[in-house]
mmCIF file of C-alpha atoms in Angstrom:
data_model
loop_
_atom_site.group_PDB
_atom_site.id
_atom_site.type_symbol
_atom_site.label_atom_id
_atom_site.label_comp_id
_atom_site.label_asym_id
_atom_site.label_seq_id
_atom_site.Cartn_x
_atom_site.Cartn_y
_atom_site.Cartn_z
ATOM 1 C CA GLY A 73 146.155 64.402 131.546
ATOM 2 C CA LYS A 74 147.858 67.445 130.221
ATOM 3 C CA ALA A 75 150.087 70.190 131.868
ATOM 4 C CA VAL A 76 151.585 73.539 131.445
ATOM 5 C CA VAL A 77 154.499 75.123 133.374
ATOM 6 C CA ALA A 78 155.777 78.527 132.932
ATOM 7 C CA GLY A 79 158.141 80.955 134.617
ATOM 8 C CA SER A 80 159.605 84.489 134.335
ATOM 9 C CA ASN A 81 162.728 86.126 135.797
ATOM 10 C CA PRO A 82 164.749 86.387 138.223
ATOM 11 C CA ALA A 83 162.726 84.045 140.179
ATOM 12 C CA ARG A 84 159.503 84.615 138.520
ATOM 13 C CA GLY A 85 156.897 82.262 137.093
ATOM 14 C CA SER A 86 156.828 78.568 136.273
ATOM 15 C CA ARG A 87 153.237 77.167 135.633
ATOM 16 C CA VAL A 88 151.879 73.782 134.977
ATOM 17 C CA ASN A 89 148.300 73.225 133.543
ATOM 18 C CA GLN A 90 147.103 69.562 133.629
ATOM 19 C CA ASN A 91 143.754 68.358 132.662
ATOM 20 C CA MET A 92 142.268 68.033 136.720
ATOM 21 C CA GLN A 93 131.849 69.948 145.189
ATOM 22 C CA ASP A 94 130.313 72.441 147.424
ATOM 23 C CA GLY A 95 129.489 75.859 149.030
ATOM 24 C CA ILE A 96 131.825 78.662 148.993
ATOM 25 C CA ASN A 97 130.964 80.302 152.467
ATOM 26 C CA ILE A 98 133.767 81.026 154.525
ATOM 27 C CA PRO A 99 133.742 78.623 157.658
ATOM 28 C CA THR A 100 132.821 80.789 160.715
ATOM 29 C CA ASN A 101 134.449 78.272 163.060
ATOM 30 C CA LEU A 102 137.922 78.531 161.021
ATOM 31 C CA GLU A 103 139.353 80.833 163.714
ATOM 32 C CA THR A 104 138.504 78.203 166.491
ATOM 33 C CA TYR A 105 139.785 75.366 164.161
ATOM 34 C CA VAL A 106 143.102 76.761 163.567
ATOM 35 C CA LYS A 107 143.754 78.091 167.120
ATOM 36 C CA THR A 108 143.134 74.668 168.676
ATOM 37 C CA LEU A 109 144.894 72.577 166.049
ATOM 38 C CA GLN A 110 148.225 70.978 166.824
ATOM 39 C CA LEU A 111 150.068 71.705 163.589
ATOM 40 C CA GLU A 112 152.899 68.907 164.156
ATOM 41 C CA HIS A 113 150.605 66.292 165.076
ATOM 42 C CA PHE A 114 148.383 67.363 161.948
ATOM 43 C CA PHE A 115 151.482 67.117 159.614
ATOM 44 C CA LYS A 116 152.417 63.654 160.883
ATOM 45 C CA LYS A 117 148.899 62.677 160.323
ATOM 46 C CA LEU A 118 149.135 63.576 156.629
ATOM 47 C CA GLY A 119 152.317 61.662 156.199
ATOM 48 C CA VAL A 120 154.686 64.685 156.152
ATOM 49 C CA SER A 121 158.508 63.339 156.064
ATOM 50 C CA ASN A 122 159.609 66.422 157.997
ATOM 51 C CA PRO A 123 156.818 67.714 160.392
ATOM 52 C CA GLU A 124 159.215 69.669 162.456
ATOM 53 C CA THR A 125 160.733 71.534 159.568
ATOM 54 C CA LEU A 126 157.401 72.077 158.209
ATOM 55 C CA ALA A 127 156.122 73.598 161.590
ATOM 56 C CA LYS A 128 159.074 75.793 161.673
ATOM 57 C CA GLU A 129 158.239 77.129 158.344
ATOM 58 C CA VAL A 130 154.834 77.997 159.243
ATOM 59 C CA GLU A 131 156.215 79.728 162.211
ATOM 60 C CA HIS A 132 158.217 81.948 159.808
ATOM 61 C CA PHE A 133 155.189 82.452 157.725
ATOM 62 C CA THR A 134 153.151 83.401 160.776
ATOM 63 C CA THR A 135 155.553 85.746 162.519
ATOM 64 C CA LYS A 136 157.239 87.374 159.393
ATOM 65 C CA GLU A 137 154.597 87.329 156.525
ATOM 66 C CA ALA A 138 151.127 86.593 157.255
ATOM 67 C CA GLU A 139 149.978 90.234 158.012
ATOM 68 C CA LYS A 140 152.110 91.695 155.182
ATOM 69 C CA ARG A 141 151.981 88.977 152.618
ATOM 70 C CA ASP A 142 149.901 91.094 150.003
ATOM 71 C CA LYS A 143 152.584 93.934 150.328
ATOM 72 C CA ILE A 144 155.545 91.698 149.919
ATOM 73 C CA ILE A 145 153.993 90.065 146.678
ATOM 74 C CA MET A 146 153.154 93.521 145.338
ATOM 75 C CA ASP A 147 156.547 94.944 145.976
ATOM 76 C CA TYR A 148 158.401 92.115 144.403
ATOM 77 C CA PHE A 149 156.374 91.712 141.348
ATOM 78 C CA GLY A 150 155.062 95.212 140.765
ATOM 79 C CA GLU A 151 151.468 95.821 139.484
ATOM 80 C CA SER A 152 152.244 94.758 135.796
ATOM 81 C CA GLY A 153 153.842 91.386 137.278
ATOM 82 C CA VAL A 154 151.041 90.634 139.422
ATOM 83 C CA ASN A 155 148.434 91.354 136.652
ATOM 84 C CA ARG A 156 150.397 89.160 134.379
ATOM 85 C CA ILE A 157 150.154 86.138 136.757
ATOM 86 C CA VAL A 158 146.642 86.707 137.283
ATOM 87 C CA SER A 159 145.643 87.041 133.576
ATOM 88 C CA THR A 160 148.063 83.980 132.640
ATOM 89 C CA ILE A 161 146.256 81.581 135.193
ATOM 90 C CA ALA A 162 142.759 82.971 134.708
ATOM 91 C CA LYS A 163 143.180 82.557 130.634
ATOM 92 C CA LEU A 164 144.337 78.975 131.115
ATOM 93 C CA LEU A 165 141.392 78.302 133.573
ATOM 94 C CA LEU A 166 139.017 79.477 130.739
ATOM 95 C CA ALA A 167 140.806 77.636 128.007
ATOM 96 C CA SER A 168 140.015 73.975 126.770
ATOM 97 C CA PRO A 169 139.165 71.923 128.502
ATOM 98 C CA ARG A 170 136.424 74.180 129.368
ATOM 99 C CA LEU A 171 135.338 74.581 132.996
ATOM 100 C CA PRO A 172 131.779 73.323 133.947
ATOM 101 C CA ALA A 173 129.679 76.088 134.862
ATOM 102 C CA ASN A 174 129.515 75.088 138.403
ATOM 103 C CA ALA A 175 133.254 73.898 138.616
ATOM 104 C CA LYS A 176 135.101 73.519 141.872
ATOM 105 C CA VAL A 177 138.686 75.195 141.613
ATOM 106 C CA LEU A 178 141.388 74.992 144.372
ATOM 107 C CA ASP A 179 144.457 77.155 145.020
ATOM 108 C CA VAL A 180 147.066 75.214 146.503
ATOM 109 C CA GLY A 181 149.466 77.004 148.696
ATOM 110 C CA ALA A 182 147.004 80.174 148.525
ATOM 111 C CA GLY A 183 148.703 81.813 151.424
ATOM 112 C CA SER A 184 146.709 85.035 152.172
ATOM 113 C CA GLY A 185 144.643 84.671 149.148
ATOM 114 C CA PHE A 186 146.270 87.506 147.200
ATOM 115 C CA PHE A 187 146.046 85.899 143.754
ATOM 116 C CA THR A 188 143.173 83.812 144.713
ATOM 117 C CA VAL A 189 140.877 86.571 145.035
ATOM 118 C CA LYS A 190 142.049 88.343 142.115
ATOM 119 C CA ILE A 191 141.770 85.432 139.815
ATOM 120 C CA ALA A 192 138.447 84.320 141.268
ATOM 121 C CA GLU A 193 137.124 87.944 140.335
ATOM 122 C CA LYS A 194 138.230 87.503 136.758
ATOM 123 C CA ILE A 195 136.698 84.027 136.556
ATOM 124 C CA HIS A 196 133.411 84.790 138.244
ATOM 125 C CA ALA A 197 132.983 87.646 135.544
ATOM 126 C CA ARG A 198 132.765 84.785 133.017
ATOM 127 C CA LEU A 199 131.443 82.006 135.157
ATOM 128 C CA PRO A 200 129.746 83.276 138.295
ATOM 129 C CA LYS A 201 128.760 79.901 139.643
ATOM 130 C CA VAL A 202 132.491 78.493 140.012
ATOM 131 C CA SER A 203 133.234 77.678 143.532
ATOM 132 C CA PHE A 204 136.873 78.442 144.701
ATOM 133 C CA TYR A 205 138.635 76.905 147.710
ATOM 134 C CA ALA A 206 142.038 77.939 148.839
ATOM 135 C CA MET A 207 144.167 75.407 150.827
ATOM 136 C CA ASP A 208 147.611 76.524 152.797
ATOM 137 C CA ILE A 209 149.868 74.988 155.682
ATOM 138 C CA THR A 210 149.857 78.529 157.738
ATOM 139 C CA PRO A 211 146.628 79.181 159.937
ATOM 140 C CA ALA A 212 147.570 82.892 160.055
ATOM 141 C CA MET A 213 147.673 83.260 156.284
ATOM 142 C CA LEU A 214 144.124 81.467 155.915
ATOM 143 C CA LEU A 215 142.841 83.837 158.503
ATOM 144 C CA SER A 216 143.960 86.885 156.528
ATOM 145 C CA LEU A 217 142.284 85.412 153.502
ATOM 146 C CA ALA A 218 138.883 84.976 155.494
ATOM 147 C CA LYS A 219 139.060 88.619 156.483
ATOM 148 C CA LYS A 220 138.897 89.738 153.138
ATOM 149 C CA LYS A 221 135.006 88.318 152.914
ATOM 150 C CA ALA A 222 135.748 86.965 149.338
ATOM 151 C CA LYS A 223 133.556 84.085 148.337
ATOM 152 C CA ILE A 224 136.572 81.446 148.860
ATOM 153 C CA THR A 225 136.378 78.542 151.152
ATOM 154 C CA PRO A 226 139.836 78.276 152.969
ATOM 155 C CA PHE A 227 141.221 74.896 154.680
ATOM 156 C CA LEU A 228 144.370 73.860 156.128
ATOM 157 C CA GLY A 229 146.415 71.247 154.407
ATOM 158 C CA VAL A 230 149.798 70.261 152.630
ATOM 159 C CA ALA A 231 150.501 70.420 149.068
ATOM 160 C CA GLU A 232 152.214 67.126 149.196
ATOM 161 C CA ASN A 233 149.053 65.357 150.308
ATOM 162 C CA ILE A 234 146.110 67.250 149.024
ATOM 163 C CA GLN A 235 143.846 64.202 149.249
ATOM 164 C CA GLY A 236 144.545 63.566 152.811
ATOM 165 C CA SER A 237 144.341 67.336 153.619
ATOM 166 C CA ILE A 238 140.732 67.288 152.188
ATOM 167 C CA LYS A 239 139.660 64.324 153.963
ATOM 168 C CA GLU A 240 140.713 65.873 157.442
ATOM 169 C CA ALA A 241 139.125 69.513 156.327
ATOM 170 C CA ARG A 242 135.718 67.554 155.355
ATOM 171 C CA LYS A 243 135.497 66.386 158.980
ATOM 172 C CA LEU A 244 134.543 70.251 159.590
ATOM 173 C CA PHE A 245 133.885 71.877 156.411
ATOM 174 C CA LYS A 246 132.038 71.400 152.883
ATOM 175 C CA ILE A 247 135.031 70.680 150.681
ATOM 176 C CA PRO A 248 134.644 68.551 147.435
ATOM 177 C CA HIS A 249 136.503 65.369 147.258
ATOM 178 C CA LYS A 250 138.204 66.400 143.873
ATOM 179 C CA PHE A 251 138.512 69.445 141.657
ATOM 180 C CA ASP A 252 137.892 70.393 138.117
ATOM 181 C CA ALA A 253 140.934 72.665 138.190
ATOM 182 C CA ILE A 254 143.753 73.303 140.635
ATOM 183 C CA PHE A 255 146.142 76.213 140.232
ATOM 184 C CA SER A 256 149.306 77.347 142.527
ATOM 185 C CA THR A 257 151.387 80.592 142.657
ATOM 186 C CA LEU A 258 154.739 81.057 144.180
ATOM 187 C CA MET A 259 154.352 77.712 146.348
ATOM 188 C CA LEU A 260 156.504 75.104 144.847
ATOM 189 C CA HIS A 261 159.849 76.675 145.791
ATOM 190 C CA HIS A 262 158.625 76.158 149.477
ATOM 191 C CA SER A 263 158.282 72.479 149.205
ATOM 192 C CA THR A 264 160.793 69.886 150.291
ATOM 193 C CA GLN A 265 159.236 67.311 147.732
ATOM 194 C CA PRO A 266 158.404 69.118 144.762
ATOM 195 C CA GLU A 267 157.699 66.005 142.740
ATOM 196 C CA LYS A 268 155.244 64.642 145.473
ATOM 197 C CA VAL A 269 153.418 67.920 144.988
ATOM 198 C CA PHE A 270 152.821 67.224 141.201
ATOM 199 C CA LYS A 271 151.723 63.622 142.013
ATOM 200 C CA SER A 272 149.413 65.270 144.704
ATOM 201 C CA LEU A 273 147.989 67.455 142.209
ATOM 202 C CA LYS A 274 147.234 64.935 139.866
ATOM 203 C CA GLU A 275 145.406 62.761 142.684
ATOM 204 C CA ALA A 276 143.194 65.787 143.566
ATOM 205 C CA LEU A 277 141.787 66.188 139.933
ATOM 206 C CA LYS A 278 138.668 65.038 138.443
ATOM 207 C CA LYS A 279 139.131 63.205 135.295
ATOM 208 C CA ASN A 280 139.847 65.714 132.512
ATOM 209 C CA GLY A 281 140.872 68.317 135.056
ATOM 210 C CA LYS A 282 143.691 70.927 134.630
ATOM 211 C CA ALA A 283 146.313 72.055 136.882
ATOM 212 C CA MET A 284 148.472 75.293 136.532
ATOM 213 C CA VAL A 285 151.768 76.024 138.618
ATOM 214 C CA VAL A 286 153.292 79.350 138.617
ATOM 215 C CA ASP A 287 156.816 79.597 140.334
ATOM 216 C CA LEU A 288 160.153 80.954 140.337
ATOM 217 C CA CYS A 289 162.741 80.519 137.557
ATOM 218 C CA GLY A 290 166.303 79.510 138.946
ATOM 219 C CA HIS A 291 167.968 82.472 140.430
ATOM 220 C CA GLY A 292 171.071 83.343 142.842
ATOM 221 C CA PHE A 293 169.339 85.202 145.671
ATOM 222 C CA LYS A 294 170.339 83.190 148.657
ATOM 223 C CA GLU A 295 169.215 85.587 151.088
ATOM 224 C CA PHE A 296 165.620 84.380 149.925
ATOM 225 C CA LYS A 297 166.039 81.202 152.086
ATOM 226 C CA THR A 298 166.372 83.217 155.292
ATOM 227 C CA GLU A 299 164.468 86.223 154.623
ATOM 228 C CA MET A 300 161.454 84.526 152.829
ATOM 229 C CA GLY A 301 161.710 80.937 154.012
ATOM 230 C CA ASP A 302 162.338 79.601 150.468
ATOM 231 C CA VAL A 303 163.477 75.995 150.286
ATOM 232 C CA HIS A 304 164.517 76.082 146.648
ATOM 233 C CA LEU A 305 166.115 79.041 144.605
ATOM 234 C CA GLY A 306 163.596 78.670 141.791
ATOM 235 C CA PHE A 307 163.643 75.873 139.269
ATOM 236 C CA LYS A 308 165.098 75.280 135.887
ATOM 237 C CA PRO A 309 162.154 74.952 133.423
ATOM 238 C CA GLU A 310 163.667 71.376 132.045
ATOM 239 C CA ASP A 311 163.759 70.242 135.653
ATOM 240 C CA ILE A 312 160.172 71.112 136.195
ATOM 241 C CA TYR A 313 159.032 69.319 132.884
ATOM 242 C CA LYS A 314 160.833 66.392 134.238
ATOM 243 C CA LEU A 315 158.968 66.399 137.527
ATOM 244 C CA ALA A 316 155.544 67.156 135.934
ATOM 245 C CA ARG A 317 155.874 64.503 133.049
ATOM 246 C CA LYS A 318 156.224 61.644 135.760
ATOM 247 C CA HIS A 319 152.546 62.337 136.684
ATOM 248 C CA PHE A 320 151.047 64.002 133.578
ATOM 249 C CA SER A 321 150.667 62.915 130.176
ATOM 250 C CA GLY A 322 150.660 66.338 128.470
ATOM 251 C CA VAL A 323 153.080 69.038 129.972
ATOM 252 C CA LYS A 324 153.984 72.434 128.572
ATOM 253 C CA VAL A 325 156.630 74.681 130.155
ATOM 254 C CA GLU A 326 157.262 78.487 129.227
ATOM 255 C CA LYS A 327 158.823 81.461 130.719
ATOM 256 C CA LEU A 328 156.345 84.399 131.364
ATOM 257 C CA PRO A 329 157.697 87.647 130.262
ATOM 258 C CA GLY A 330 159.290 90.234 132.677
#
């Protein structure tokens, strides 16, 4: 497999691109599902090593960010920064190896779907039959995404165990076993086990699939840990390369401008 990772400042952008089934309707029972789900039990079932910590992280995003996530991203990156990230991921999705006309594409750590929707629109302009899916650990984020009425199927899951998350989601929703492409924006710095995320991405890809991860470069804004629930203050590109190279045969790391 192949991979590409990129980043921009100060905490802007690391991306990984790796060579990685069916309807796209928003599940009508999503709200009932997320409201009755016991998160800590769900996380334990998926083998999360720190379910209590993860549950607290979910609480942070539910109480502080779910309803205003889109504004937070736009205020931080600005329109030009957002467009740069969206264009970068869309370009990689359309680059070789080419996506099948009916490709299945997953956004891991999709949050409110801010980037998911914009990237899906760009891809659908070229490949209208591509199906998009969005996975996140925060139910409130997925409900925000569902309200956007985009042709994106949301489901609950953890980045460190995408396959297990898919298995659970398939009990209720129409989710592929594996994907032609996976992308992630600004999720990795929230993970307590980033190396496990790369392993999980690889396992969720079809043969010759590709993955793109955009995350923050290393920075010194310690307040991000309390204000934004960050686990890591970004990453050094060389460290991301080492993590990705353990699971992907081809890895490219670069910084995004800005």
